[in-house]
Amino acid sequence: MNKEGINLFVERNLTNFSVNSTGWDDLIRKLLFEFAIAGWNLEHRVFGKEKFGELRCYTYSEDETLNNRLKNIKDKYSKLSVETCEICGSEGKMRTIGSWQTTLCLNHFLEQQPVIEVDDQQNVKLNNKTVLNIKNVVKVDVEYDLQKLWLYTGQNDWEGKKYFSWQEPNYYLLLKTIPISIFPKDRQGEISMLFQSLN
């Protein structure tokens, strides 16, 4: 096994990994290099993908000893992937965008995750776009653990309904900005206490 053969194997199989960007390319190259050193047949292809924000690799060999070595290599790089931004390769961590698990650095997370902003006129903005004004909110529903919030600007539940989640940056700022009087009566004390203890 020569270095040129290993490099060819690595580059040929790099494209067999279905990942979201190029941030994990170095991890995948190292994984493939370690496969070659461990004894993987360089004529056989290796496939992998991003799943739930982590790198997964799929291989099988008739050789049980080789399978154990490959499993250790796969586990190692799977663990490294959840600490590496999928986009740029810098230090990252597992994050949720919408309902998707992904591994991103803070900069790439903030680029993709809408940030809640509340301006001086009480306009609530997501990505610099006004979605509602707090003065127009007539009803608030909040999940039992305060991690989800529904704001209504219409009299009917289906009119003007906007949803916000604790996973969105500045969610608790929004929660604090809403007048306590429009929360359900049975939740007002709890919400008031939450913010009093932070002052």
mmCIF file of C-alpha atoms in Angstrom:
data_model
loop_
_atom_site.group_PDB
_atom_site.id
_atom_site.type_symbol
_atom_site.label_atom_id
_atom_site.label_comp_id
_atom_site.label_asym_id
_atom_site.label_seq_id
_atom_site.Cartn_x
_atom_site.Cartn_y
_atom_site.Cartn_z
ATOM 1 C CA MET A 1 0.000 0.000 0.000
ATOM 2 C CA ASN A 2 1.613 3.236 -1.145
ATOM 3 C CA LYS A 3 0.849 6.829 -0.249
ATOM 4 C CA GLU A 4 -0.335 7.657 -3.772
ATOM 5 C CA GLY A 5 -2.808 4.754 -3.701
ATOM 6 C CA ILE A 6 -4.163 5.855 -0.328
ATOM 7 C CA ASN A 7 -4.530 9.469 -1.498
ATOM 8 C CA LEU A 8 -6.410 8.304 -4.600
ATOM 9 C CA PHE A 9 -8.697 6.142 -2.426
ATOM 10 C CA VAL A 10 -9.382 9.069 -0.088
ATOM 11 C CA GLU A 11 -10.201 11.573 -2.848
ATOM 12 C CA ARG A 12 -12.326 9.064 -4.775
ATOM 13 C CA ASN A 13 -14.434 8.256 -1.708
ATOM 14 C CA LEU A 14 -14.749 11.804 -0.386
ATOM 15 C CA THR A 15 -17.596 12.388 -2.859
ATOM 16 C CA ASN A 16 -19.472 9.346 -1.483
ATOM 17 C CA PHE A 17 -20.298 11.276 1.686
ATOM 18 C CA SER A 18 -23.611 13.113 1.603
ATOM 19 C CA VAL A 19 -22.950 16.038 3.929
ATOM 20 C CA ASN A 20 -24.290 19.587 4.051
ATOM 21 C CA SER A 21 -21.097 21.467 3.188
ATOM 22 C CA THR A 22 -17.309 21.153 3.154
ATOM 23 C CA GLY A 23 -16.607 21.707 6.856
ATOM 24 C CA TRP A 24 -16.160 18.003 7.542
ATOM 25 C CA ASP A 25 -13.942 17.276 4.519
ATOM 26 C CA ASP A 26 -10.777 17.084 6.659
ATOM 27 C CA LEU A 27 -12.494 14.730 9.124
ATOM 28 C CA ILE A 28 -13.681 12.508 6.272
ATOM 29 C CA ARG A 29 -10.206 12.492 4.686
ATOM 30 C CA LYS A 30 -8.635 11.447 8.000
ATOM 31 C CA LEU A 31 -11.313 8.782 8.534
ATOM 32 C CA LEU A 32 -10.675 7.333 5.059
ATOM 33 C CA PHE A 33 -6.902 7.454 5.603
ATOM 34 C CA GLU A 34 -7.299 5.520 8.865
ATOM 35 C CA PHE A 35 -9.539 3.006 7.064
ATOM 36 C CA ALA A 36 -6.754 2.390 4.554
ATOM 37 C CA ILE A 37 -4.135 1.983 7.293
ATOM 38 C CA ALA A 38 -6.481 -0.360 9.223
ATOM 39 C CA GLY A 39 -6.629 -2.720 6.234
ATOM 40 C CA TRP A 40 -9.759 -1.705 4.279
ATOM 41 C CA ASN A 41 -9.642 -2.945 0.680
ATOM 42 C CA LEU A 42 -8.895 0.212 -1.325
ATOM 43 C CA GLU A 43 -10.928 -1.142 -4.250
ATOM 44 C CA HIS A 44 -14.104 -1.061 -2.145
ATOM 45 C CA ARG A 45 -16.042 2.162 -1.800
ATOM 46 C CA VAL A 46 -16.931 3.819 1.497
ATOM 47 C CA PHE A 47 -20.196 5.720 1.992
ATOM 48 C CA GLY A 48 -21.335 8.110 4.670
ATOM 49 C CA LYS A 49 -23.649 10.988 5.448
ATOM 50 C CA GLU A 50 -24.725 13.577 7.961
ATOM 51 C CA LYS A 51 -27.532 12.303 10.165
ATOM 52 C CA PHE A 52 -28.941 14.180 13.167
ATOM 53 C CA GLY A 53 -25.982 16.573 13.039
ATOM 54 C CA GLU A 54 -23.293 13.929 13.145
ATOM 55 C CA LEU A 55 -21.115 12.106 10.636
ATOM 56 C CA ARG A 56 -22.185 8.533 9.939
ATOM 57 C CA CYS A 57 -20.199 6.036 7.901
ATOM 58 C CA TYR A 58 -21.428 2.712 6.542
ATOM 59 C CA THR A 59 -19.058 -0.213 5.918
ATOM 60 C CA TYR A 60 -18.977 -3.953 6.259
ATOM 61 C CA SER A 61 -16.209 -6.511 5.985
ATOM 62 C CA GLU A 62 -16.195 -10.306 6.287
ATOM 63 C CA ASP A 63 -13.160 -9.861 8.561
ATOM 64 C CA GLU A 64 -14.476 -9.396 12.127
ATOM 65 C CA THR A 65 -11.160 -7.996 13.387
ATOM 66 C CA LEU A 66 -11.216 -5.372 10.636
ATOM 67 C CA ASN A 67 -14.867 -4.574 11.451
ATOM 68 C CA ASN A 68 -13.882 -3.857 15.070
ATOM 69 C CA ARG A 69 -11.052 -1.546 13.946
ATOM 70 C CA LEU A 70 -13.392 0.249 11.535
ATOM 71 C CA LYS A 71 -16.048 0.647 14.238
ATOM 72 C CA ASN A 72 -13.504 2.335 16.514
ATOM 73 C CA ILE A 73 -12.464 4.676 13.691
ATOM 74 C CA LYS A 74 -16.094 5.489 12.834
ATOM 75 C CA ASP A 75 -16.935 6.162 16.496
ATOM 76 C CA LYS A 76 -13.910 8.451 16.825
ATOM 77 C CA TYR A 77 -14.873 10.588 13.824
ATOM 78 C CA SER A 78 -18.552 10.596 14.713
ATOM 79 C CA LYS A 79 -17.620 12.114 18.096
ATOM 80 C CA LEU A 80 -15.298 14.641 16.447
ATOM 81 C CA SER A 81 -18.009 15.647 13.963
ATOM 82 C CA VAL A 82 -20.357 16.892 16.709
ATOM 83 C CA GLU A 83 -17.608 19.321 17.753
ATOM 84 C CA THR A 84 -16.866 20.553 14.208
ATOM 85 C CA CYS A 85 -18.877 23.061 12.163
ATOM 86 C CA GLU A 86 -20.342 21.359 9.088
ATOM 87 C CA ILE A 87 -19.852 24.526 7.049
ATOM 88 C CA CYS A 88 -16.386 25.870 7.911
ATOM 89 C CA GLY A 89 -14.675 23.134 9.941
ATOM 90 C CA SER A 90 -14.015 25.320 12.987
ATOM 91 C CA GLU A 91 -15.129 24.452 16.513
ATOM 92 C CA GLY A 92 -18.873 23.855 16.631
ATOM 93 C CA LYS A 93 -21.551 22.141 18.621
ATOM 94 C CA MET A 94 -24.871 20.400 18.085
ATOM 95 C CA ARG A 95 -27.644 22.921 17.475
ATOM 96 C CA THR A 96 -31.263 22.889 16.336
ATOM 97 C CA ILE A 97 -32.440 24.949 13.346
ATOM 98 C CA GLY A 98 -36.189 24.607 12.954
ATOM 99 C CA SER A 99 -36.577 20.911 13.693
ATOM 100 C CA TRP A 100 -33.194 19.865 12.224
ATOM 101 C CA GLN A 101 -30.173 18.840 14.274
ATOM 102 C CA THR A 102 -26.959 20.266 12.867
ATOM 103 C CA THR A 103 -23.422 20.959 14.063
ATOM 104 C CA LEU A 104 -22.391 24.580 13.594
ATOM 105 C CA CYS A 105 -20.057 27.227 14.967
ATOM 106 C CA LEU A 106 -21.749 30.235 16.547
ATOM 107 C CA ASN A 107 -21.338 32.430 13.430
ATOM 108 C CA HIS A 108 -22.947 29.917 11.060
ATOM 109 C CA PHE A 109 -25.672 29.159 13.588
ATOM 110 C CA LEU A 110 -26.593 32.843 13.829
ATOM 111 C CA GLU A 111 -26.571 33.158 10.022
ATOM 112 C CA GLN A 112 -29.162 30.387 9.741
ATOM 113 C CA GLN A 113 -31.191 30.873 12.899
ATOM 114 C CA PRO A 114 -33.644 33.772 12.952
ATOM 115 C CA VAL A 115 -32.789 36.200 15.755
ATOM 116 C CA ILE A 116 -35.729 37.810 17.555
ATOM 117 C CA GLU A 117 -35.398 41.569 17.910
ATOM 118 C CA VAL A 118 -37.773 43.949 19.686
ATOM 119 C CA ASP A 119 -37.321 47.626 18.789
ATOM 120 C CA ASP A 120 -38.330 50.790 20.686
ATOM 121 C CA GLN A 121 -41.775 50.817 19.025
ATOM 122 C CA GLN A 122 -42.344 47.201 20.192
ATOM 123 C CA ASN A 123 -42.027 45.771 16.680
ATOM 124 C CA VAL A 124 -40.971 42.126 16.815
ATOM 125 C CA LYS A 125 -38.555 41.335 13.995
ATOM 126 C CA LEU A 126 -37.055 38.127 12.653
ATOM 127 C CA ASN A 127 -34.061 38.620 10.356
ATOM 128 C CA ASN A 128 -34.804 42.368 10.239
ATOM 129 C CA LYS A 129 -38.373 41.763 9.022
ATOM 130 C CA THR A 130 -41.245 42.934 11.228
ATOM 131 C CA VAL A 131 -43.608 40.040 11.981
ATOM 132 C CA LEU A 132 -45.870 41.801 14.504
ATOM 133 C CA ASN A 133 -46.147 44.636 16.981
ATOM 134 C CA ILE A 134 -46.571 43.742 20.644
ATOM 135 C CA LYS A 135 -49.175 46.525 21.009
ATOM 136 C CA ASN A 136 -51.414 44.530 18.614
ATOM 137 C CA VAL A 137 -51.200 41.252 20.560
ATOM 138 C CA VAL A 138 -54.592 40.355 22.033
ATOM 139 C CA LYS A 139 -53.849 36.876 23.370
ATOM 140 C CA VAL A 140 -50.837 34.812 24.441
ATOM 141 C CA ASP A 141 -50.527 31.047 24.825
ATOM 142 C CA VAL A 142 -47.446 29.644 26.480
ATOM 143 C CA GLU A 143 -46.352 26.033 26.882
ATOM 144 C CA TYR A 144 -46.264 24.615 30.417
ATOM 145 C CA ASP A 145 -42.440 24.911 30.571
ATOM 146 C CA LEU A 146 -42.388 28.383 28.945
ATOM 147 C CA GLN A 147 -40.354 27.074 26.005
ATOM 148 C CA LYS A 148 -42.976 27.817 23.342
ATOM 149 C CA LEU A 149 -45.029 30.928 22.830
ATOM 150 C CA TRP A 150 -47.965 31.747 20.549
ATOM 151 C CA LEU A 151 -48.932 35.375 20.028
ATOM 152 C CA TYR A 152 -52.283 36.295 18.489
ATOM 153 C CA THR A 153 -53.087 39.618 16.855
ATOM 154 C CA GLY A 154 -56.608 38.603 15.763
ATOM 155 C CA GLN A 155 -59.686 37.738 17.798
ATOM 156 C CA ASN A 156 -59.822 34.205 16.365
ATOM 157 C CA ASP A 157 -57.147 31.634 17.175
ATOM 158 C CA TRP A 158 -56.246 31.190 13.512
ATOM 159 C CA GLU A 159 -55.871 34.912 12.775
ATOM 160 C CA GLY A 160 -52.485 36.546 13.138
ATOM 161 C CA LYS A 161 -50.992 33.625 15.055
ATOM 162 C CA LYS A 162 -47.182 33.741 15.440
ATOM 163 C CA TYR A 163 -45.079 31.035 17.061
ATOM 164 C CA PHE A 164 -41.757 31.499 18.874
ATOM 165 C CA SER A 165 -39.457 28.982 20.570
ATOM 166 C CA TRP A 166 -36.802 29.098 23.294
ATOM 167 C CA GLN A 167 -34.332 27.906 20.638
ATOM 168 C CA GLU A 168 -34.511 31.272 18.900
ATOM 169 C CA PRO A 169 -31.953 33.800 20.157
ATOM 170 C CA ASN A 170 -33.593 36.504 22.336
ATOM 171 C CA TYR A 171 -36.706 34.403 23.006
ATOM 172 C CA TYR A 172 -36.692 35.311 26.705
ATOM 173 C CA LEU A 173 -36.274 38.984 25.841
ATOM 174 C CA LEU A 174 -39.505 38.711 23.837
ATOM 175 C CA LEU A 175 -41.213 36.843 26.687
ATOM 176 C CA LYS A 176 -40.187 39.587 29.133
ATOM 177 C CA THR A 177 -41.372 42.385 26.794
ATOM 178 C CA ILE A 178 -44.955 41.113 26.498
ATOM 179 C CA PRO A 179 -47.314 42.794 29.005
ATOM 180 C CA ILE A 180 -48.064 40.354 31.813
ATOM 181 C CA SER A 181 -51.781 41.217 31.626
ATOM 182 C CA ILE A 182 -52.301 39.419 28.285
ATOM 183 C CA PHE A 183 -50.875 36.104 29.487
ATOM 184 C CA PRO A 184 -53.351 33.512 30.776
ATOM 185 C CA LYS A 185 -54.300 34.422 34.354
ATOM 186 C CA ASP A 186 -53.024 31.111 35.749
ATOM 187 C CA ARG A 187 -49.532 31.763 34.273
ATOM 188 C CA GLN A 188 -49.052 35.446 35.123
ATOM 189 C CA GLY A 189 -47.531 34.893 38.579
ATOM 190 C CA GLU A 190 -45.063 32.299 37.338
ATOM 191 C CA ILE A 191 -43.892 34.470 34.434
ATOM 192 C CA SER A 192 -43.628 37.555 36.630
ATOM 193 C CA MET A 193 -41.540 35.615 39.192
ATOM 194 C CA LEU A 194 -39.200 34.338 36.477
ATOM 195 C CA PHE A 195 -38.141 37.827 35.499
ATOM 196 C CA GLN A 196 -38.132 39.261 39.040
ATOM 197 C CA SER A 197 -35.562 36.669 40.066
ATOM 198 C CA LEU A 198 -33.316 37.720 37.158
ATOM 199 C CA ASN A 199 -33.145 41.383 38.204
#
